[in-house]
Amino acid sequence: MSVLRHALLGMLAKHPMSGYDLTKLFDLSVGNAWSANHSQIYPELARLNDAGLIRQTGENGPRGRKTYELTAAGLAEVRRWLTKTEPDRTTRSEITLRSFFLWLLEPEQAREYLRRELHLAHETLAGLEALEATWQPHNPPDRAARIALEDGIRQTRARAEWAQWAIQQVDTVADSKAA
Amino acid sequence: MSVLRHALLGMLAKHPMSGYDLTKLFDLSVGNAWSANHSQIYPELARLNDAGLIRQTGENGPRGRKTYELTAAGLAEVRRWLTKTEPDRTTRSEITLRSFFLWLLEPEQAREYLRRELHLAHETLAGLEALEATWQPHNPPDRAARIALEDGIRQTRARAEWAQWAIQQVDTVADSKAA
DNA sequence: TAAAGCATGTAATCCGTTACATGATTTA
DNA sequence: TAAATCATGTAACGGATTACATGCTTTA
């Protein structure tokens, strides 16, 4: 059932990796869609190994590094997950939640909150667009990553535009009161 | 620290409500931003009551209904949360995560996945826009809810447009291979 | 040689979901 | 009178974060 399980299998489908590599990936590209800490990853890798969905390749490296590769059963399992199970589509956004309660603040405080979100969204967007600019996908995994990146860009842009719009709403109401 | 705690306080700021009412609210308006089950809400209300942030108003109703109202300390706490603490901005999107792994599927399976997301986003969008159309906010809480709703609309629209774009990407690659 | 980075693991705690459990009232 | 809805609670389990814990290797 678990998402992390299948995320790990999917990431190992590209090429063999260690728990450390996977942890770093969750901080970078994949991190825009899902995150996980090493403390969650290592035990899960051990379970996937026991289940025969991944297998440790050869020896441990000089620093105790363990590299895992996907097995045929593991690949079949990612594909089953992608085609036969429904993703959880519930979204949890603390940003949106907080906006429900902006009426509890002074207009200037509400504006401050929204301006900060606008600023942060712009920053994130700049980072993603910089990544996009240098991204010339020439193979299937990179093309898929490009599609995932595009989603991040569009979501972030939508958030920035929303914050801009919301600031105007607060301004309009504050103006009508001042008048 | 917890988000649920402050969500409950914020919701009770509008007017007194029972755990049952709050549970329903998490399924409706607020549900687009955050969700919670009654099994999580009831114990949390008991804790908030013990902490003096909310208070039970008068008697239990005929069906054992307990209505809670926000205390002055509770209101101060929501405001502190909104102005002095940072929201968690990490997004977890199983939809986006899965798109990283679309290269493991046949193009037609990938298209099917994206078409379904497109369809569902359109459905959600239609629902939110219908809500928007009937929403004439005349008071501060409703204006804030309108801002939150706008975020949901824009995020959902961005997701739909992304799915459309992604289908084209898959088509283009599939075509270039067929040619 | 000290700091930064590589590399893996376990334990405690918290949050969220699912399941279990009960009982009153309204409506068909 | 049976079903739907109102209404509240607890318990078990699983997933995620934070903290604890260790040790090697490369670089400044």
Short mmCIF file of C-alpha atoms (C1' of nucleotides) in Angstrom, two decimals:
data_model
loop_
_atom_site.label_atom_id
_atom_site.label_comp_id
_atom_site.label_asym_id
_atom_site.label_seq_id
_atom_site.Cartn_x
_atom_site.Cartn_y
_atom_site.Cartn_z
CA MET A 1 0.00 0.00 0.00
CA SER A 2 2.53 2.55 1.13
CA VAL A 3 3.70 5.29 -1.20
CA LEU A 4 7.28 5.39 0.07
CA ARG A 5 7.73 1.72 -0.80
CA HIS A 6 6.76 2.31 -4.40
CA ALA A 7 8.65 5.56 -4.65
CA LEU A 8 11.82 3.67 -3.72
CA LEU A 9 11.11 0.95 -6.27
CA GLY A 10 10.45 3.55 -8.96
CA MET A 11 13.64 5.41 -8.20
CA LEU A 12 15.68 2.21 -8.29
CA ALA A 13 14.17 1.40 -11.69
CA LYS A 14 16.45 3.98 -13.28
CA HIS A 15 19.63 2.47 -11.86
CA PRO A 16 20.94 0.82 -8.68
CA MET A 17 21.44 3.12 -5.73
CA SER A 18 22.18 3.15 -2.01
CA GLY A 19 19.94 4.38 0.78
CA TYR A 20 22.14 7.43 0.98
CA ASP A 21 21.63 8.20 -2.72
CA LEU A 22 17.88 7.77 -2.36
CA THR A 23 17.83 10.08 0.65
CA LYS A 24 19.56 12.79 -1.37
CA LEU A 25 17.16 12.30 -4.29
CA PHE A 26 14.25 12.94 -1.93
CA ASP A 27 15.88 16.27 -1.11
CA LEU A 28 16.27 17.23 -4.77
CA SER A 29 14.14 16.39 -7.81
CA VAL A 30 11.69 13.95 -6.25
CA GLY A 31 11.53 16.12 -3.14
CA ASN A 32 9.11 18.49 -4.86
CA ALA A 33 6.57 15.69 -4.93
CA TRP A 34 7.44 13.54 -1.93
CA SER A 35 9.91 13.58 0.92
CA ALA A 36 11.45 11.02 3.21
CA ASN A 37 14.21 10.86 5.79
CA HIS A 38 17.00 8.33 5.92
CA SER A 39 15.48 6.90 9.10
CA GLN A 40 12.46 5.86 7.08
CA ILE A 41 14.38 4.74 4.02
CA TYR A 42 16.87 2.28 5.53
CA PRO A 43 14.31 0.05 7.27
CA GLU A 44 12.10 0.14 4.17
CA LEU A 45 14.99 -0.97 1.96
CA ALA A 46 15.61 -3.88 4.31
CA ARG A 47 11.95 -4.88 4.02
CA LEU A 48 11.96 -4.57 0.22
CA ASN A 49 15.08 -6.70 0.15
CA ASP A 50 13.44 -9.37 2.33
CA ALA A 51 10.39 -9.27 0.06
CA GLY A 52 12.57 -9.90 -2.99
CA LEU A 53 11.55 -6.65 -4.71
CA ILE A 54 15.09 -5.32 -4.57
CA ARG A 55 18.43 -7.08 -4.13
CA GLN A 56 21.80 -5.95 -2.82
CA THR A 57 24.36 -5.86 -5.61
CA GLY A 58 27.66 -7.49 -4.68
CA GLU A 59 29.76 -6.26 -1.78
CA ASN A 60 29.39 -3.38 0.63
CA GLY A 61 31.55 -0.42 -0.43
CA PRO A 62 34.58 0.73 1.63
CA ARG A 63 32.37 2.97 3.81
CA GLY A 64 29.78 0.26 4.38
CA ARG A 65 27.78 1.47 1.42
CA LYS A 66 25.09 -0.95 0.23
CA THR A 67 23.82 -0.67 -3.31
CA TYR A 68 20.44 -2.09 -4.20
CA GLU A 69 19.02 -2.94 -7.60
CA LEU A 70 15.43 -3.56 -8.63
CA THR A 71 14.42 -7.18 -9.26
CA ALA A 72 11.99 -8.31 -11.97
CA ALA A 73 9.37 -8.76 -9.24
CA GLY A 74 10.08 -5.22 -8.06
CA LEU A 75 9.60 -3.77 -11.54
CA ALA A 76 6.34 -5.69 -11.92
CA GLU A 77 5.21 -4.27 -8.58
CA VAL A 78 5.85 -0.61 -9.56
CA ARG A 79 3.94 -1.17 -12.78
CA ARG A 80 1.05 -2.78 -10.93
CA TRP A 81 1.01 0.14 -8.52
CA LEU A 82 0.99 2.67 -11.37
CA THR A 83 -1.73 1.00 -13.41
CA LYS A 84 -3.93 -0.87 -10.95
CA THR A 85 -4.08 1.35 -7.86
CA GLU A 86 -5.53 4.81 -7.40
CA PRO A 87 -3.32 7.60 -6.10
CA ASP A 88 -4.38 9.43 -2.97
CA ARG A 89 -5.49 12.81 -4.29
CA THR A 90 -6.17 14.55 -0.98
CA THR A 91 -4.15 17.71 -0.70
CA ARG A 92 -3.00 19.17 2.58
CA SER A 93 -1.87 22.76 2.30
CA GLU A 94 -1.14 24.69 5.43
CA ILE A 95 -0.85 27.84 3.29
CA THR A 96 -4.42 27.51 2.07
CA LEU A 97 -5.69 26.52 5.50
CA ARG A 98 -4.19 29.61 7.06
CA SER A 99 -5.83 31.81 4.46
CA PHE A 100 -9.23 30.75 5.85
CA PHE A 101 -8.28 32.51 9.06
CA LEU A 102 -6.82 35.73 7.67
CA TRP A 103 -9.94 37.60 8.78
CA LEU A 104 -8.67 37.21 12.36
CA LEU A 105 -5.75 39.50 11.56
CA GLU A 106 -5.46 43.20 10.87
CA PRO A 107 -5.46 43.87 7.09
CA GLU A 108 -1.80 44.85 7.24
CA GLN A 109 -0.91 41.55 8.93
CA ALA A 110 -2.89 39.62 6.35
CA ARG A 111 -1.09 41.47 3.58
CA GLU A 112 2.23 40.72 5.22
CA TYR A 113 1.41 37.02 5.30
CA LEU A 114 0.38 37.01 1.64
CA ARG A 115 3.35 39.08 0.54
CA ARG A 116 5.67 36.58 2.18
CA GLU A 117 3.96 33.68 0.38
CA LEU A 118 4.21 35.62 -2.89
CA HIS A 119 7.90 36.20 -2.32
CA LEU A 120 8.63 32.58 -1.40
CA ALA A 121 6.63 31.27 -4.36
CA HIS A 122 8.63 33.54 -6.66
CA GLU A 123 11.87 32.21 -5.21
CA THR A 124 10.82 28.59 -5.60
CA LEU A 125 9.61 29.32 -9.12
CA ALA A 126 12.94 30.88 -10.06
CA GLY A 127 14.75 27.76 -8.86
CA LEU A 128 12.47 25.43 -10.78
CA GLU A 129 12.66 27.51 -13.94
CA ALA A 130 16.44 27.56 -13.73
CA LEU A 131 16.35 23.77 -13.53
CA GLU A 132 13.96 23.65 -16.47
CA ALA A 133 16.25 25.86 -18.59
CA THR A 134 19.15 23.43 -18.34
CA TRP A 135 17.03 20.32 -18.72
CA GLN A 136 17.34 18.69 -22.12
CA PRO A 137 15.72 15.29 -21.67
CA HIS A 138 17.10 12.73 -24.10
CA ASN A 139 15.89 9.53 -22.45
CA PRO A 140 12.60 8.28 -21.02
CA PRO A 141 13.39 8.78 -17.31
CA ASP A 142 14.49 12.36 -17.94
CA ARG A 143 11.39 13.06 -20.03
CA ALA A 144 9.22 11.80 -17.17
CA ALA A 145 11.16 13.96 -14.72
CA ARG A 146 10.54 16.90 -17.05
CA ILE A 147 6.81 16.25 -16.83
CA ALA A 148 7.01 16.12 -13.03
CA LEU A 149 9.05 19.33 -13.01
CA GLU A 150 6.44 21.04 -15.18
CA ASP A 151 3.81 20.21 -12.59
CA GLY A 152 5.92 21.79 -9.87
CA ILE A 153 6.42 24.91 -11.98
CA ARG A 154 2.73 25.30 -12.76
CA GLN A 155 1.62 24.68 -9.19
CA THR A 156 4.13 27.19 -7.89
CA ARG A 157 3.21 29.78 -10.51
CA ALA A 158 -0.47 29.34 -9.64
CA ARG A 159 0.37 29.88 -5.98
CA ALA A 160 2.27 33.08 -6.76
CA GLU A 161 -0.55 34.43 -8.91
CA TRP A 162 -3.03 33.54 -6.20
CA ALA A 163 -1.05 35.44 -3.57
CA GLN A 164 -0.95 38.48 -5.86
CA TRP A 165 -4.70 38.27 -6.40
CA ALA A 166 -5.36 37.80 -2.68
CA ILE A 167 -3.32 40.88 -1.76
CA GLN A 168 -5.53 42.90 -4.11
CA GLN A 169 -8.63 41.53 -2.41
CA VAL A 170 -7.36 42.59 0.99
CA ASP A 171 -6.43 46.01 -0.40
CA THR A 172 -9.84 46.51 -1.95
CA VAL A 173 -11.68 45.72 1.27
CA ALA A 174 -9.34 47.85 3.35
CA ASP A 175 -9.78 50.77 0.92
CA SER A 176 -13.57 50.54 0.98
CA LYS A 177 -13.46 50.74 4.78
CA ALA A 178 -11.06 53.67 4.78
CA ALA A 179 -13.27 55.59 2.35
CA MET B 1 2.76 23.00 17.23
CA SER B 2 0.12 20.90 15.59
CA VAL B 3 -1.86 22.20 12.64
CA LEU B 4 -5.10 20.44 13.54
CA ARG B 5 -5.14 22.17 16.91
CA HIS B 6 -4.99 25.59 15.31
CA ALA B 7 -7.37 24.68 12.53
CA LEU B 8 -9.97 23.84 15.18
CA LEU B 9 -9.35 27.09 17.03
CA GLY B 10 -9.63 29.06 13.79
CA MET B 11 -12.86 27.36 12.84
CA LEU B 12 -14.37 28.01 16.27
CA ALA B 13 -13.42 31.69 15.95
CA LYS B 14 -16.33 32.18 13.54
CA HIS B 15 -18.93 30.76 15.96
CA PRO B 16 -19.34 27.98 18.54
CA MET B 17 -19.62 24.48 17.14
CA SER B 18 -19.62 20.83 18.13
CA GLY B 19 -17.09 18.17 17.17
CA TYR B 20 -19.65 16.84 14.77
CA ASP B 21 -19.99 20.23 13.05
CA LEU B 22 -16.22 20.56 12.80
CA THR B 23 -15.95 17.09 11.29
CA LYS B 24 -18.42 18.06 8.57
CA LEU B 25 -16.59 21.30 7.88
CA PHE B 26 -13.41 19.32 7.25
CA ASP B 27 -15.33 17.43 4.60
CA LEU B 28 -16.58 20.59 2.92
CA SER B 29 -14.96 24.02 2.58
CA VAL B 30 -11.91 23.52 4.76
CA GLY B 31 -11.52 20.01 3.38
CA ASN B 32 -9.83 21.37 0.26
CA ALA B 33 -6.97 22.53 2.42
CA TRP B 34 -6.91 20.15 5.35
CA SER B 35 -8.76 17.05 6.48
CA ALA B 36 -9.41 15.31 9.78
CA ASN B 37 -11.57 12.48 11.06
CA HIS B 38 -13.84 12.65 14.05
CA SER B 39 -11.54 10.21 15.85
CA GLN B 40 -8.85 12.84 15.78
CA ILE B 41 -11.12 15.80 16.48
CA TYR B 42 -12.87 14.66 19.67
CA PRO B 43 -9.73 13.97 21.70
CA GLU B 44 -8.19 17.21 20.45
CA LEU B 45 -11.25 19.20 21.55
CA ALA B 46 -10.96 17.62 24.99
CA ARG B 47 -7.32 18.69 25.16
CA LEU B 48 -8.09 22.24 23.98
CA ASN B 49 -10.80 22.43 26.61
CA ASP B 50 -8.38 21.30 29.32
CA ALA B 51 -5.87 23.87 28.10
CA GLY B 52 -8.47 26.64 28.42
CA LEU B 53 -8.30 27.57 24.71
CA ILE B 54 -11.92 26.56 24.18
CA ARG B 55 -14.80 26.11 26.62
CA GLN B 56 -17.97 24.07 26.51
CA THR B 57 -21.01 26.32 26.30
CA GLY B 58 -23.79 25.39 28.71
CA GLU B 59 -25.44 22.00 28.67
CA ASN B 60 -25.06 18.97 26.43
CA GLY B 61 -27.81 18.82 23.78
CA PRO B 62 -30.53 16.12 23.78
CA ARG B 63 -28.32 13.79 21.72
CA GLY B 64 -25.28 14.35 23.88
CA ARG B 65 -24.12 17.15 21.65
CA LYS B 66 -21.35 19.33 23.12
CA THR B 67 -20.86 22.82 21.78
CA TYR B 68 -17.53 24.56 22.25
CA GLU B 69 -16.66 28.23 21.98
CA LEU B 70 -13.30 29.91 21.63
CA THR B 71 -11.89 31.62 24.72
CA ALA B 72 -9.87 34.85 24.69
CA ALA B 73 -6.74 32.75 25.24
CA GLY B 74 -7.76 30.58 22.28
CA LEU B 75 -8.17 33.57 19.99
CA ALA B 76 -4.79 34.93 21.08
CA GLU B 77 -3.27 31.53 20.30
CA VAL B 78 -4.63 31.41 16.71
CA ARG B 79 -3.31 34.89 16.11
CA ARG B 80 0.07 33.98 17.53
CA TRP B 81 0.13 30.91 15.30
CA LEU B 82 -0.77 32.95 12.20
CA THR B 83 1.71 35.75 12.78
CA LYS B 84 4.61 34.23 14.71
CA THR B 85 5.01 30.71 13.31
CA GLU B 86 5.99 29.54 9.84
CA PRO B 87 3.65 27.25 7.91
CA ASP B 88 5.00 23.93 6.73
CA ARG B 89 5.32 24.45 2.98
CA THR B 90 6.35 20.94 2.00
CA THR B 91 3.96 19.52 -0.55
CA ARG B 92 3.26 15.83 -0.91
CA SER B 93 1.60 15.00 -4.19
CA GLU B 94 1.23 11.38 -5.15
CA ILE B 95 0.06 12.54 -8.61
CA THR B 96 3.33 14.33 -9.26
CA LEU B 97 5.37 11.53 -7.75
CA ARG B 98 3.78 8.98 -10.05
CA SER B 99 4.53 11.12 -13.08
CA PHE B 100 8.26 10.62 -12.37
CA PHE B 101 7.72 6.94 -13.12
CA LEU B 102 5.56 7.19 -16.24
CA TRP B 103 8.53 6.09 -18.35
CA LEU B 104 8.06 2.60 -16.89
CA LEU B 105 4.72 2.31 -18.71
CA GLU B 106 3.75 1.94 -22.34
CA PRO B 107 2.92 5.36 -23.87
CA GLU B 108 -0.74 4.41 -24.04
CA GLN B 109 -0.79 3.53 -20.34
CA ALA B 110 0.90 6.81 -19.49
CA ARG B 111 -1.66 8.69 -21.56
CA GLU B 112 -4.45 6.83 -19.81
CA TYR B 113 -3.08 7.86 -16.44
CA LEU B 114 -2.80 11.50 -17.49
CA ARG B 115 -6.20 11.56 -19.16
CA ARG B 116 -7.75 10.33 -15.94
CA GLU B 117 -6.01 13.05 -13.94
CA LEU B 118 -7.18 15.60 -16.50
CA HIS B 119 -10.74 14.36 -16.21
CA LEU B 120 -10.76 14.35 -12.42
CA ALA B 121 -9.18 17.81 -12.24
CA HIS B 122 -11.91 19.11 -14.57
CA GLU B 123 -14.57 17.59 -12.34
CA THR B 124 -13.08 19.09 -9.20
CA LEU B 125 -12.69 22.43 -10.95
CA ALA B 126 -16.34 22.41 -12.02
CA GLY B 127 -17.39 21.83 -8.42
CA LEU B 128 -15.20 24.63 -7.09
CA GLU B 129 -16.31 27.06 -9.78
CA ALA B 130 -19.95 26.29 -9.05
CA LEU B 131 -19.26 27.12 -5.42
CA GLU B 132 -17.48 30.32 -6.45
CA ALA B 133 -20.44 31.40 -8.60
CA THR B 134 -22.84 31.37 -5.66
CA TRP B 135 -20.41 32.89 -3.21
CA GLN B 136 -21.14 36.51 -2.38
CA PRO B 137 -18.97 37.25 0.65
CA HIS B 138 -20.40 40.04 2.78
CA ASN B 139 -18.42 39.50 5.95
CA PRO B 140 -14.75 38.97 6.86
CA PRO B 141 -14.87 35.18 7.41
CA ASP B 142 -16.59 34.66 4.06
CA ARG B 143 -14.12 36.91 2.29
CA ALA B 144 -11.26 34.86 3.76
CA ALA B 145 -13.00 31.64 2.66
CA ARG B 146 -13.29 33.18 -0.82
CA ILE B 147 -9.52 33.70 -0.87
CA ALA B 148 -8.97 30.09 0.18
CA LEU B 149 -11.42 28.90 -2.47
CA GLU B 150 -9.57 30.90 -5.11
CA ASP B 151 -6.40 29.04 -4.21
CA GLY B 152 -8.15 25.71 -4.68
CA ILE B 153 -9.50 26.81 -8.05
CA ARG B 154 -6.15 28.02 -9.31
CA GLN B 155 -4.27 24.93 -8.10
CA THR B 156 -6.82 22.65 -9.69
CA ARG B 157 -6.82 24.60 -12.94
CA ALA B 158 -3.02 24.43 -13.03
CA ARG B 159 -3.20 20.67 -12.50
CA ALA B 160 -5.68 20.27 -15.37
CA GLU B 161 -3.56 22.38 -17.72
CA TRP B 162 -0.49 20.39 -16.70
CA ALA B 163 -2.20 17.09 -17.51
CA GLN B 164 -3.18 18.44 -20.92
CA TRP B 165 0.39 19.56 -21.56
CA ALA B 166 1.82 16.25 -20.37
CA ILE B 167 -0.43 14.25 -22.71
CA GLN B 168 0.95 16.30 -25.59
CA GLN B 169 4.49 15.51 -24.49
CA VAL B 170 3.76 11.78 -24.45
CA ASP B 171 2.06 12.07 -27.84
CA THR B 172 5.01 13.92 -29.36
CA VAL B 173 7.52 11.33 -28.22
CA ALA B 174 5.32 8.43 -29.28
CA ASP B 175 4.85 10.04 -32.72
CA SER B 176 8.57 10.61 -33.24
CA LYS B 177 9.17 6.93 -32.53
CA ALA B 178 6.40 5.79 -34.86
CA ALA B 179 7.76 7.97 -37.67
"C1'" DT C 1 44.32 17.15 12.58
"C1'" DA C 2 39.87 18.97 12.49
"C1'" DA C 3 35.80 19.59 9.89
"C1'" DA C 4 32.78 18.22 6.35
"C1'" DG C 5 30.69 14.78 4.10
"C1'" DC C 6 29.71 9.79 3.43
"C1'" DA C 7 27.06 6.08 5.20
"C1'" DT C 8 24.03 3.26 8.02
"C1'" DG C 9 21.26 2.12 11.54
"C1'" DT C 10 17.68 2.25 16.00
"C1'" DA C 11 14.33 4.43 19.32
"C1'" DA C 12 10.88 7.58 20.86
"C1'" DT C 13 7.22 10.21 19.74
"C1'" DC C 14 3.59 12.20 17.16
"C1'" DC C 15 0.07 12.39 13.79
"C1'" DG C 16 -3.40 10.28 10.99
"C1'" DT C 17 -6.31 6.40 9.40
"C1'" DT C 18 -9.11 2.52 10.11
"C1'" DA C 19 -11.71 -0.19 12.98
"C1'" DC C 20 -14.37 -0.96 17.00
"C1'" DA C 21 -18.18 0.53 19.97
"C1'" DT C 22 -22.36 2.76 21.64
"C1'" DG C 23 -26.72 5.04 21.71
"C1'" DA C 24 -30.27 8.67 20.61
"C1'" DT C 25 -33.52 10.82 17.19
"C1'" DT C 26 -35.63 11.61 12.98
"C1'" DT C 27 -37.65 10.06 8.66
"C1'" DA C 28 -39.49 6.77 5.30
"C1'" DT D 1 -40.20 -0.46 12.70
"C1'" DA D 2 -36.20 -0.19 10.03
"C1'" DA D 3 -32.91 2.83 8.02
"C1'" DA D 4 -30.58 7.08 7.95
"C1'" DT D 5 -28.54 10.56 10.42
"C1'" DC D 6 -26.88 12.69 14.55
"C1'" DA D 7 -23.39 12.40 17.97
"C1'" DT D 8 -19.47 10.94 20.74
"C1'" DG D 9 -15.94 8.28 22.09
"C1'" DT D 10 -11.63 4.56 22.32
"C1'" DA D 11 -8.10 1.32 20.40
"C1'" DA D 12 -4.92 -0.52 17.11
"C1'" DC D 13 -1.95 0.29 13.64
"C1'" DG D 14 0.98 2.44 10.34
"C1'" DG D 15 3.62 6.27 8.55
"C1'" DA D 16 6.63 10.28 9.37
"C1'" DT D 17 9.65 13.25 12.15
"C1'" DT D 18 13.10 13.97 15.51
"C1'" DA D 19 16.59 12.42 18.27
"C1'" DC D 20 20.08 9.21 19.43
"C1'" DA D 21 24.12 6.59 18.00
"C1'" DT D 22 28.21 5.08 15.44
"C1'" DG D 23 32.16 5.13 12.40
"C1'" DC D 24 34.80 5.83 8.07
"C1'" DT D 25 37.00 8.91 4.43
"C1'" DT D 26 38.14 12.90 2.16
"C1'" DT D 27 39.48 17.67 2.10
"C1'" DA D 28 41.07 22.05 4.02
#
